[in-house]
Amino acid sequence: MALPAPDLDDRGFDDLVGDARRLIADRCPEWTDLHPADPGITLIETFASLTDQLIYRLNRVPDRLYVKFLELIGVRLVPPTAARTTLTFWLSTPARATQLVPAGTRAVTVADGGDPLVFATLADLAVPPCVLTQLRVRTADGVTDQTGALELGGPVVAFSPVPQPGDELLIGLDRPVGGCAVRLEFEGRVDGVGVNPLHPPLRWEARGADGWLDCEVGLDETGALNRPGAILLHVPDGHQASLVDGVLAGWLRARVVTPQEGQPGYSASPVVLGLAANTVGGTTEAVHADLVDDEELGDSEGVPGQRFTLTRRPVLAGFGDPVLEVSSDDGWQRWSPVEHFAGSGPGDRHFLLDGVAGEVVFGPAVRQPDGTLRRYGAVPPRGGRLRLRRYAVGGGSRGNVGVGAITALRASIPYVAGVENRHPASGGVDGETLDEARRRGPLTLRSRSRAVTAEDHEVLAREAAPELARVRCVPSNGDGPPVARLLVVPAAPAEEGRLRLEDLIPAESSLARVAGRLDETRLIGTRVVVEPPRYRGVTVVARVVARPRVVVERVREEGLAALYGFLSPLAGGGPDGRGWPFGRPVQAGELFAVLQRVRGVELVEDLRLFTANPVTGERGTEAGRIDLEPDSLVFSFDHQLRVEEH
């Protein structure tokens, strides 16, 4: 723990006013009218306020010196990371020609008491038209071409007379439509009735290079091919033209699978009387950021150590390497970003981008013991123009929005009617604060990019993947080879305070970056394992009494929000508001206090604590205390709160 630094001057405004009044009474006793209306008191308070400001600035001197020390050892504030999601753009009419949604298209959330959040697409989205050209039926007896029968108006029996798992209805499109939303118009009879339309034994898939890929079903008006209607399929990006039954097409299929336990299967095959396909939208990745293209930074003075300030900041981390270009007699030259200039030579075109300060920095020239100057990095020629091709600003935890939060375009696009996010945005983390950097400074100085202690592993993991919300290193205690287990928790959106278990599983790219970084810095013989923690489901069932003349439903909503917030693995949860501590047990007594603090609660009558399986949804046994292993975190699952009137 760092030693507490005393203030250089601990006097405040009241102390200064009191000292002045005592000095006046001692040195000028004839002045006795010291009341608030006296002009002399106004002068005293004015000078006391100015002096108080000087003392405040004087006490900030140690902080400034410490910050400068952090800069000397290479510690810079970590900029925020941006939340990512996918945006689906809906066409006003089915595509008749390829519609392009360019990279950098901006969509925004609907403002609700604050500024709207901007999400920008990362790549061009092409939405081509498509038509159905082939129809095949595959059963245990083989493949049957039903294209001609469909053109004549059917009927086409979609599967076996009594559909069996593995039967397929194969639909061939004239081209692949990866990343697009395809609408199938189905006409048919109800011969296949008997299945549960909410849990049908039917899977829609698209043919890719390495096999069949799952399609997300956005709409099914047919009840699993049991009545006329539309089926909306979101085709994955890997959809490709491939050969099926000797025919090259963009293939989709409906495959019969084994019904879920307790659900009925098909009693007879659906009958197809008509089937048509068209493209109605497309999906692409987007990031919570505003993109800045081709910003002119100014002209070089031809000296080492130059700094150029960007118009906007902070610059986001994890958005790819920025591209800096410097004009020369041979055209524009590209310069490469580096983390530091320690390994840069006089001819290396390197620059450093300070994301938090929003500055482009070039290498310095350092005087050597023999009096010569050594340049760490090349110097842009005098008069050369500098421009940064693309960078992104924004990010932070505000971007972790829920499903359907992004609903508007910043600027209209021809033939595009709307936009939505069908999945929550995740991965947004706020930038590092000065206090966090001050705590990280001694660790950086001690480890010098070497993972020795558990804290070293945690610091290096955060540097490798700043989009992670929490990192915990659990070292092995056995007699075998040392193992460092890194438990990582990603930033996840909370809808009405509730988290989804699948959003707490880190992305493979984050795990790979952390593993790669620690593999470079670990001790020889130490094995590093990077994985999510074990989540222990907890369900609270409680009954409270509301105070007179309060809205019972509001008390219930605020009570549930308090439970979900307290039993959360992310920031805001736990006793200290920094997320539920790893391995800390859950006790019923603490939850009594949480509910008792809810506005409008008179009395907590009963509270019961249960274990739960968040995957299967099964509730476990009742317990007054739920113990967690050192590698476990709590996960709130389906709390229930009953509020009774007084």
mmCIF file of N, CA and C in Angstrom, residues 134-136 170-173 175 205-207 212 239-245 247-253:
data_model
loop_
_atom_site.group_PDB
_atom_site.id
_atom_site.type_symbol
_atom_site.label_atom_id
_atom_site.label_comp_id
_atom_site.label_asym_id
_atom_site.label_seq_id
_atom_site.Cartn_x
_atom_site.Cartn_y
_atom_site.Cartn_z
ATOM 1 N N GLN A 134 -33.808 -23.749 -57.454
ATOM 2 C CA GLN A 134 -33.783 -25.195 -57.304
ATOM 3 C C GLN A 134 -34.541 -25.598 -56.047
ATOM 4 N N LEU A 135 -35.136 -26.797 -56.103
ATOM 5 C CA LEU A 135 -35.801 -27.374 -54.939
ATOM 6 C C LEU A 135 -35.547 -28.878 -54.950
ATOM 7 N N ARG A 136 -35.010 -29.376 -53.857
ATOM 8 C CA ARG A 136 -34.733 -30.797 -53.715
ATOM 9 C C ARG A 136 -35.323 -31.288 -52.397
ATOM 10 N N LEU A 170 -34.293 -28.959 -49.536
ATOM 11 C CA LEU A 170 -33.147 -28.192 -50.029
ATOM 12 C C LEU A 170 -33.628 -27.106 -50.977
ATOM 13 N N ILE A 171 -33.223 -25.863 -50.679
ATOM 14 C CA ILE A 171 -33.632 -24.699 -51.470
ATOM 15 C C ILE A 171 -32.379 -24.102 -52.102
ATOM 16 N N GLY A 172 -32.334 -24.028 -53.418
ATOM 17 C CA GLY A 172 -31.195 -23.466 -54.124
ATOM 18 C C GLY A 172 -31.478 -22.062 -54.620
ATOM 19 N N LEU A 173 -30.626 -21.112 -54.244
ATOM 20 C CA LEU A 173 -30.738 -19.728 -54.698
ATOM 21 C C LEU A 173 -29.760 -19.491 -55.842
ATOM 22 N N ARG A 175 -27.598 -17.291 -56.164
ATOM 23 C CA ARG A 175 -26.304 -16.765 -55.723
ATOM 24 C C ARG A 175 -26.218 -16.900 -54.201
ATOM 25 N N GLU A 205 -30.619 -24.085 -42.140
ATOM 26 C CA GLU A 205 -29.167 -24.012 -42.266
ATOM 27 C C GLU A 205 -28.780 -23.530 -43.660
ATOM 28 N N ALA A 206 -27.554 -23.016 -43.765
ATOM 29 C CA ALA A 206 -27.005 -22.541 -45.041
ATOM 30 C C ALA A 206 -25.696 -23.265 -45.309
ATOM 31 N N ARG A 207 -25.453 -23.548 -46.575
ATOM 32 C CA ARG A 207 -24.255 -24.287 -46.954
ATOM 33 C C ARG A 207 -23.054 -23.358 -47.037
ATOM 34 N N TRP A 212 -22.545 -27.234 -43.263
ATOM 35 C CA TRP A 212 -23.783 -26.485 -43.060
ATOM 36 C C TRP A 212 -23.680 -25.604 -41.823
ATOM 37 N N HIS A 239 -21.933 -18.222 -46.019
ATOM 38 C CA HIS A 239 -22.717 -18.845 -47.091
ATOM 39 C C HIS A 239 -21.978 -18.713 -48.422
ATOM 40 N N GLN A 240 -21.829 -19.852 -49.130
ATOM 41 C CA GLN A 240 -21.119 -19.866 -50.405
ATOM 42 C C GLN A 240 -21.872 -20.725 -51.411
ATOM 43 N N ALA A 241 -21.609 -20.450 -52.682
ATOM 44 C CA ALA A 241 -22.153 -21.308 -53.737
ATOM 45 C C ALA A 241 -21.434 -22.646 -53.686
ATOM 46 N N SER A 242 -22.182 -23.734 -53.722
ATOM 47 C CA SER A 242 -21.598 -25.063 -53.607
ATOM 48 C C SER A 242 -22.432 -26.055 -54.400
ATOM 49 N N LEU A 243 -21.863 -27.226 -54.601
ATOM 50 C CA LEU A 243 -22.524 -28.288 -55.355
ATOM 51 C C LEU A 243 -23.327 -29.173 -54.416
ATOM 52 N N VAL A 244 -24.599 -29.316 -54.701
ATOM 53 C CA VAL A 244 -25.473 -30.252 -54.011
ATOM 54 C C VAL A 244 -26.250 -31.003 -55.082
ATOM 55 N N ASP A 245 -26.139 -32.314 -55.090
ATOM 56 C CA ASP A 245 -26.785 -33.144 -56.115
ATOM 57 C C ASP A 245 -26.333 -32.735 -57.513
ATOM 58 N N VAL A 247 -25.571 -29.757 -58.617
ATOM 59 C CA VAL A 247 -26.042 -28.443 -59.048
ATOM 60 C C VAL A 247 -25.350 -27.380 -58.202
ATOM 61 N N LEU A 248 -24.780 -26.346 -58.861
ATOM 62 C CA LEU A 248 -24.114 -25.240 -58.175
ATOM 63 C C LEU A 248 -25.139 -24.161 -57.859
ATOM 64 N N ALA A 249 -25.302 -23.840 -56.582
ATOM 65 C CA ALA A 249 -26.266 -22.814 -56.151
ATOM 66 C C ALA A 249 -25.897 -22.386 -54.740
ATOM 67 N N GLY A 250 -26.567 -21.335 -54.280
ATOM 68 C CA GLY A 250 -26.467 -20.934 -52.886
ATOM 69 C C GLY A 250 -27.530 -21.679 -52.105
ATOM 70 N N TRP A 251 -27.143 -22.749 -51.427
ATOM 71 C CA TRP A 251 -28.112 -23.684 -50.876
ATOM 72 C C TRP A 251 -28.499 -23.328 -49.440
ATOM 73 N N LEU A 252 -29.810 -23.429 -49.180
ATOM 74 C CA LEU A 252 -30.395 -23.391 -47.845
ATOM 75 C C LEU A 252 -31.142 -24.701 -47.647
ATOM 76 N N ARG A 253 -31.358 -25.055 -46.390
ATOM 77 C CA ARG A 253 -32.139 -26.270 -46.157
ATOM 78 C C ARG A 253 -32.911 -26.175 -44.851
#
